[in-house]
Amino acid sequence: MGDLDADQAARVICAAADIALVLDAHGVVRDVAVAKADLGLGGAGAWLGRPWAETVTDDSRPKIQALMHDALADIPTGWRQVSYPGPEGAADIPVLYAAVKVGAGGRVVAVGRDLRSVASMQQRLLLAQQTVERDYARLRHLETRYRLLFKLSSEAVLFIDSASRKIVEANPAATALFGDAGKSLVGRVFPHGLETEDADALETQLASVRAIGRAEDVTARLGPARREVMVSAALFRFERNVQFLVRLSPHGADADGTLVTHTRARLLEVVDNVPDGVVVTDMDGTILSANTAFLDFVQVATEAQVRGRPLGRFIGRPGVDMTPLIANLRELETVRQFTTVIHGDVGGSTTVEISAVAVPHADRPCLGFILRAVGERDEGEGSGVTAVTAPRSVEQLTELVGRVSLKEIIRETNDMIEKLCIQAALELTGDNRASAAEMLGLSRQSLYVKLRRYNLGDLSSAGTS
């Protein structure tokens, strides 16, 4: 290539580089050629006559001096990255330079390559690496929290391989629940330590979860104490493995799954078995929960039959007793000795005395009622209906004000007067039913009906008196 002239040599250099500089022995720029129009060095023409080191950023000047020193000493220079100040507010422009001495006058030619694409890629790589490191740190924190929660949870939790049914992981609560303190549950086949019928129920539950993704909770007994637990199961995928997440909640957990203490569990058991009816409703009187005695009052077999129904369906007359009762509860938060009648689903009724309390500031506001029977059941004539004991004094009537409507009070007053008149007639006639009926202006049959209504006298001899 010895026959190349200066112009041809310049074109070769420009074609091989994004930018080319011709420098004298003192590093002063004598010529500039920029082959890449979008390089962003629009003022490169102003470099002529200026030292090359003054056109770059401060941290790149030592690199320029090293390039010039090696080139003038005929030492092969390596590629060095230098930076030019970018437009105002923009990033610096990186250029990769190599320099070589040409001719006998100490001239140096520096050729440069645009590194912006490489720098952008490096920047993206750095950001990606930082993102990965942040995600990795977050995953470590999540795993630490998970491990801590898994260890401290009071509920037994198991991870079970869906294919082999082997326990993959178990928390300390599960080990204590199974009564295997000091022994690891990992590797054992689930269900472990259960009665045969309970194991079959759990197998059915897991098969249902695997097939359709959900199943009803089942009750099982496990451990040496045969402790009853509620078993819930869910399915999830981990990489290519499918596992069951099994949660075992001891009986004594409330409806939303929150565990209660043993003392609270005993209290709930007592409340469920007291002879007085106990029922909890929402603030509008819809039944949320009830004990066994209340179910006996309303003549149903299970709590599910009353849950979600208005309490007013069973108490007094619809809208008459419950409306003022709930209004007083919301205002006063407590009501004592509210006398009314509770009706059963099959027709029976019982006179009860209600004490109630409102809990409006709880997470779930509710009303609580305690019902105590005060009437006596009348089983005569096979009616199965309890006789309602009429008020026995004016004081009892006045106590009804605010509890029931005026129409109801008037009816109770008539009943009280009628009962007192019948009692007086029987006393005056020496319990002679025929004379008492004549005195009261009633037929004997009407008198017998009223005697039966008010549960007065011995009705077994009604046909012979």
XYZ file of C-alpha atoms in Angstrom:
465
model
C 0.000 0.000 0.000
C 3.063 2.190 -0.428
C 1.558 4.039 -3.389
C -1.286 5.569 -1.314
C -1.213 9.340 -1.271
C -2.257 11.509 1.689
C -5.874 11.878 0.613
C -6.290 8.147 0.122
C -4.665 7.396 3.467
C -7.008 9.912 5.139
C -10.057 8.247 3.599
C -8.883 4.818 4.818
C -8.428 6.157 8.363
C -11.859 7.846 8.350
C -13.524 4.680 7.059
C -11.918 2.609 9.819
C -12.800 4.991 12.676
C -15.739 7.047 13.951
C -13.372 9.959 14.662
C -9.728 10.605 13.676
C -7.312 13.248 14.952
C -3.936 14.399 13.581
C -1.726 15.739 16.397
C 1.707 17.318 16.504
C 4.447 16.243 18.893
C 3.019 18.528 21.602
C -0.457 16.988 21.430
C -2.042 19.957 19.652
C -4.883 19.075 17.291
C -3.949 19.869 13.664
C -6.791 18.112 11.840
C -10.096 16.450 12.751
C -12.316 14.037 10.821
C -15.673 12.857 12.231
C -17.209 9.982 10.232
C -20.286 9.499 12.441
C -22.662 12.427 12.143
C -24.696 11.541 15.274
C -21.662 11.291 17.508
C -22.677 14.513 19.217
C -19.339 16.292 18.844
C -20.691 19.183 16.836
C -17.919 21.534 18.018
C -15.077 19.268 16.935
C -13.945 21.844 14.363
C -13.131 24.227 17.214
C -10.476 21.778 18.469
C -7.985 22.864 15.812
C -5.022 24.519 17.436
C -5.985 23.347 20.937
C -4.263 20.673 23.000
C -6.111 17.391 22.761
C -6.149 17.048 26.565
C -8.225 20.248 26.888
C -11.090 18.857 24.792
C -11.883 15.901 27.116
C -13.195 15.631 30.672
C -10.827 16.086 33.604
C -10.686 12.395 34.501
C -9.690 11.495 30.891
C -6.635 13.802 30.661
C -4.171 11.324 32.222
C -5.251 8.790 29.576
C -4.525 11.330 26.777
C -1.042 11.937 28.176
C -0.390 8.186 28.337
C -1.537 7.727 24.715
C 0.734 10.535 23.467
C 3.716 9.281 25.477
C 3.450 5.733 24.124
C 2.842 6.890 20.541
C 5.882 9.245 20.474
C 8.065 6.512 21.978
C 6.911 4.049 19.279
C 5.403 1.844 21.971
C 2.225 0.051 20.829
C -0.620 1.782 22.603
C -3.571 -0.082 23.970
C -7.117 1.131 23.517
C -8.162 3.639 26.158
C -11.590 5.007 26.869
C -11.869 8.778 27.182
C -14.944 10.907 27.663
C -16.034 14.156 26.028
C -18.427 16.548 27.784
C -21.916 16.046 26.379
C -24.430 18.780 25.587
C -25.794 20.652 28.592
C -27.655 18.284 30.862
C -26.654 15.210 28.808
C -24.310 12.375 29.728
C -20.635 12.373 28.711
C -19.768 10.827 25.320
C -17.379 7.835 25.635
C -14.850 7.205 22.843
C -12.286 4.388 22.641
C -8.921 5.672 21.301
C -5.670 4.236 19.989
C -2.719 6.400 18.784
C 0.218 5.787 16.421
C 3.205 7.922 15.368
C 3.483 8.622 11.620
C 6.318 10.276 9.722
C 9.551 11.772 10.994
C 8.111 15.049 12.281
C 6.528 13.569 15.394
C 3.025 13.600 14.054
C 0.539 11.300 15.757
C -2.723 9.950 14.382
C -5.416 9.004 16.974
C -8.385 6.931 15.824
C -11.504 6.578 17.978
C -14.626 4.417 18.136
C -18.014 5.460 19.513
C -18.759 3.559 22.758
C -22.229 4.930 23.485
C -23.991 1.691 22.521
C -21.556 -0.305 24.631
C -21.947 2.119 27.537
C -25.727 1.907 27.247
C -25.519 -1.861 27.300
C -23.229 -1.747 30.310
C -25.645 0.585 32.047
C -28.576 -1.754 31.373
C -26.519 -4.680 32.565
C -25.639 -2.804 35.744
C -29.293 -1.898 36.358
C -30.350 -5.497 35.711
C -27.724 -6.751 38.123
C -28.868 -4.280 40.779
C -32.498 -5.339 40.232
C -31.539 -8.995 40.592
C -29.630 -8.245 43.773
C -32.597 -6.282 45.204
C -35.001 -9.095 44.292
C -32.643 -11.635 45.805
C -32.419 -9.611 49.013
C -36.211 -9.264 49.093
C -36.607 -13.018 48.601
C -34.183 -13.657 51.449
C -36.242 -11.369 53.703
C -39.471 -13.053 52.599
C -38.019 -16.477 53.269
C -36.824 -15.338 56.696
C -40.294 -14.016 57.557
C -41.895 -17.178 56.221
C -39.575 -19.377 58.267
C -40.234 -17.322 61.384
C -44.013 -17.384 60.876
C -43.917 -21.095 60.033
C -41.968 -21.810 63.218
C -43.997 -19.598 65.568
C -47.463 -20.414 64.191
C -49.727 -21.974 66.811
C -51.515 -23.927 64.082
C -50.032 -27.138 62.749
C -48.967 -26.765 59.106
C -47.681 -29.527 56.827
C -46.324 -29.522 53.281
C -47.002 -32.868 51.633
C -45.844 -34.215 48.279
C -48.993 -34.975 46.285
C -47.548 -38.050 44.535
C -45.855 -39.921 47.394
C -47.960 -38.432 50.250
C -44.699 -37.929 52.167
C -44.394 -34.973 54.523
C -41.918 -32.517 53.013
C -41.965 -29.970 55.820
C -43.694 -29.605 59.200
C -43.635 -26.810 61.765
C -43.046 -27.346 65.513
C -46.786 -27.035 66.233
C -47.421 -30.031 63.973
C -44.767 -32.071 65.765
C -46.346 -31.245 69.128
C -49.840 -31.968 67.845
C -48.861 -35.412 66.595
C -47.186 -36.153 69.915
C -43.824 -36.865 68.277
C -41.629 -34.498 70.265
C -38.002 -35.140 69.421
C -38.930 -37.007 66.221
C -39.096 -35.509 62.773
C -42.290 -35.781 60.761
C -40.420 -35.100 57.504
C -40.337 -38.184 55.305
C -43.297 -39.888 56.951
C -46.327 -40.802 54.897
C -49.448 -38.715 55.569
C -51.930 -39.327 57.133
C -49.855 -40.419 60.080
C -51.134 -41.414 63.513
C -54.853 -41.218 62.661
C -57.804 -43.526 63.200
C -58.647 -45.657 60.169
C -61.932 -43.896 59.422
C -60.263 -40.489 59.806
C -57.434 -41.525 57.474
C -59.987 -42.573 54.847
C -61.758 -39.218 55.163
C -58.463 -37.371 54.722
C -57.552 -39.455 51.668
C -60.907 -38.535 50.142
C -60.310 -34.869 50.972
C -56.841 -34.834 49.369
C -58.149 -36.629 46.275
C -60.887 -34.020 45.923
C -58.391 -31.162 46.309
C -56.132 -32.699 43.660
C -59.041 -33.274 41.258
C -61.046 -30.041 41.560
C -58.795 -27.793 43.637
C -60.972 -27.646 46.761
C -62.693 -29.824 49.343
C -64.725 -29.460 52.518
C -62.857 -29.398 55.824
C -62.920 -32.665 57.754
C -62.583 -33.515 61.426
C -59.898 -35.986 62.517
C -58.447 -37.337 65.748
C -54.702 -37.689 66.124
C -51.910 -38.093 68.618
C -51.908 -40.244 71.753
C -54.667 -38.061 73.260
C -56.855 -38.510 70.154
C -57.293 -34.780 70.005
C -59.903 -33.541 67.531
C -58.676 -31.178 64.829
C -60.216 -29.526 61.787
C -58.179 -30.357 58.668
C -58.036 -27.956 55.704
C -56.085 -28.648 52.507
C -54.997 -26.648 49.469
C -52.968 -27.489 46.357
C -50.062 -25.493 44.946
C -47.213 -26.012 42.490
C -43.564 -25.574 43.368
C -41.368 -25.651 40.247
C -42.412 -28.989 38.682
C -43.681 -30.531 41.902
C -47.254 -30.451 43.172
C -47.696 -30.244 46.936
C -50.505 -30.074 49.458
C -50.613 -27.402 52.138
C -52.452 -28.982 55.067
C -53.561 -26.938 58.070
C -54.738 -28.623 61.276
C -56.733 -26.369 63.618
C -57.580 -27.753 67.074
C -61.233 -27.557 68.046
C -61.563 -24.367 70.016
C -60.870 -22.101 67.065
C -63.596 -19.610 66.346
C -65.438 -19.267 63.032
C -62.810 -17.187 61.262
C -60.003 -19.589 62.178
C -58.437 -17.591 65.007
C -57.253 -19.830 67.810
C -58.624 -19.268 71.297
C -56.990 -20.100 74.582
C -57.908 -23.194 76.574
C -59.609 -20.995 79.166
C -61.699 -19.282 76.511
C -62.512 -22.642 74.945
C -63.817 -23.916 78.289
C -65.915 -20.777 78.669
C -67.423 -21.314 75.216
C -68.162 -24.916 76.085
C -69.952 -23.830 79.276
C -71.989 -21.223 77.393
C -73.010 -23.841 74.858
C -74.295 -26.150 77.598
C -75.983 -23.778 80.070
C -79.747 -24.343 80.538
C -80.519 -20.737 79.573
C -80.732 -19.867 75.898
C -77.848 -17.784 74.574
C -77.985 -16.248 71.108
C -75.745 -13.729 69.299
C -77.095 -11.557 66.469
C -75.837 -8.736 64.317
C -76.981 -5.189 65.050
C -80.172 -5.773 63.044
C -81.193 -8.897 64.963
C -80.104 -11.565 62.450
C -78.920 -14.684 64.267
C -75.181 -15.398 64.043
C -74.799 -18.100 66.668
C -76.883 -19.853 69.318
C -76.362 -22.430 72.044
C -78.148 -25.742 72.551
C -80.730 -24.371 75.027
C -81.890 -21.774 72.493
C -82.262 -24.509 69.881
C -84.474 -26.384 72.360
C -86.586 -23.247 72.882
C -87.217 -22.816 69.146
C -87.535 -26.578 68.565
C -84.843 -27.070 65.924
C -82.090 -29.657 65.756
C -79.026 -27.759 64.551
C -77.620 -24.258 64.750
C -77.547 -24.050 60.936
C -81.361 -24.032 60.934
C -81.521 -20.698 62.782
C -78.321 -19.021 61.586
C -79.152 -16.135 59.255
C -82.799 -15.920 60.352
C -84.172 -12.869 62.240
C -84.500 -13.374 65.983
C -87.845 -11.570 65.777
C -89.179 -14.636 63.981
C -89.075 -16.476 67.317
C -89.506 -13.679 69.902
C -92.989 -12.292 70.716
C -94.958 -10.975 67.774
C -92.961 -9.924 64.688
C -91.978 -6.275 64.967
C -93.701 -5.761 68.330
C -91.220 -7.086 70.901
C -87.948 -7.056 68.964
C -88.250 -3.520 67.586
C -88.336 -1.742 70.989
C -85.865 -4.267 72.431
C -83.229 -3.607 69.756
C -83.902 0.154 69.922
C -83.277 0.147 73.678
C -80.154 -1.968 73.221
C -78.679 0.422 70.699
C -79.364 3.370 72.999
C -78.636 1.911 76.440
C -76.428 -1.069 75.435
C -78.040 -3.236 78.175
C -81.559 -4.487 78.843
C -82.619 -6.594 81.859
C -85.662 -8.759 82.619
C -87.550 -8.157 79.402
C -90.510 -10.559 79.570
C -91.858 -11.970 76.324
C -92.731 -15.231 74.598
C -90.476 -17.384 72.427
C -92.128 -19.465 69.707
C -90.935 -22.803 68.383
C -90.835 -23.910 64.771
C -93.450 -26.612 65.411
C -95.926 -24.450 67.313
C -94.837 -24.495 70.946
C -94.214 -21.326 72.934
C -92.551 -20.466 76.232
C -92.618 -17.363 78.385
C -89.056 -16.144 78.816
C -87.206 -13.326 80.492
C -84.520 -11.723 78.332
C -81.349 -9.972 79.400
C -79.365 -8.495 76.523
C -76.220 -6.513 75.821
C -74.978 -4.589 72.780
C -71.332 -4.661 71.695
C -71.248 -1.841 69.118
C -67.530 -1.032 69.233
C -66.095 -4.473 68.484
C -64.521 -5.428 65.167
C -67.841 -7.097 64.374
C -70.634 -5.247 66.234
C -73.215 -7.626 67.650
C -76.029 -8.127 70.155
C -76.105 -10.860 72.793
C -79.274 -12.279 74.383
C -79.798 -14.580 77.365
C -83.262 -16.177 77.565
C -84.519 -17.755 80.808
C -87.814 -19.617 80.935
C -90.285 -18.181 83.492
C -93.569 -19.769 82.353
C -94.839 -23.298 82.857
C -95.634 -25.633 79.971
C -99.250 -26.702 79.513
C -99.433 -30.157 78.007
C -103.218 -30.582 78.413
C -105.466 -31.617 75.540
C -102.387 -32.510 73.496
C -102.122 -28.966 72.206
C -98.360 -28.804 72.771
C -98.694 -25.039 73.331
C -97.379 -23.408 76.464
C -99.889 -21.287 78.344
C -98.843 -17.705 78.694
C -99.034 -16.610 82.308
C -100.953 -13.377 82.507
C -99.658 -10.496 84.608
C -100.621 -10.861 88.254
C -100.484 -7.220 89.365
C -100.712 -3.643 88.203
C -96.948 -3.318 88.768
C -96.308 -6.079 86.244
C -98.522 -4.309 83.729
C -96.733 -0.988 84.133
C -93.414 -2.753 83.579
C -94.624 -3.630 80.076
C -94.689 0.034 79.030
C -91.921 0.625 76.518
C -91.493 -3.071 75.945
C -94.670 -3.896 74.021
C -97.345 -1.916 72.208
C -100.313 -0.258 73.950
C -102.666 -2.697 72.243
C -100.766 -5.599 73.772
C -100.857 -3.975 77.233
C -104.639 -3.512 76.960
C -105.028 -7.156 76.009
C -102.892 -8.206 78.975
C -105.002 -5.946 81.245
C -108.218 -7.584 80.078
C -106.695 -11.002 80.688
C -105.611 -10.021 84.195
C -109.082 -8.651 85.102
C -110.792 -11.692 83.619
C -108.551 -14.060 85.549
C -109.077 -12.178 88.840
C -112.872 -12.212 88.370
C -112.894 -15.970 87.705
C -110.760 -16.586 90.773
C -113.113 -14.454 92.895
C -116.193 -16.297 91.562
C -114.668 -19.675 92.328
C -113.816 -18.578 95.862
C -117.336 -17.220 96.457
C -118.980 -20.427 95.189
C -116.622 -22.801 96.936
C -115.118 -23.900 93.607
C -118.538 -24.781 92.182
C -117.982 -24.375 88.442
C -121.676 -24.281 87.520
C -122.475 -21.561 90.096
C -119.362 -19.601 89.142
C -120.338 -19.693 85.471
C -123.857 -18.487 86.321
C -122.432 -15.709 88.524
C -120.144 -14.540 85.720
C -122.828 -14.815 83.057
C -120.893 -17.481 81.155
C -121.766 -20.905 79.877
C -120.076 -23.777 81.634
C -118.149 -24.608 78.463
C -116.863 -21.028 78.163
C -115.786 -21.125 81.790
C -113.857 -24.357 81.226
C -112.073 -22.785 78.243
C -111.006 -19.804 80.346
C -109.963 -22.034 83.241
C -107.809 -23.985 80.868
C -106.440 -20.786 79.376
C -105.390 -19.370 82.729
C -104.409 -22.754 84.181
C -106.813 -22.343 87.088
C -108.132 -25.189 89.252
C -108.125 -28.906 88.658
C -109.469 -29.428 85.153
C -109.550 -33.225 85.477
C -112.957 -32.930 87.128
C -114.284 -30.293 84.708
C -116.819 -32.615 83.204
C -118.351 -33.548 86.575
C -118.563 -30.180 88.339
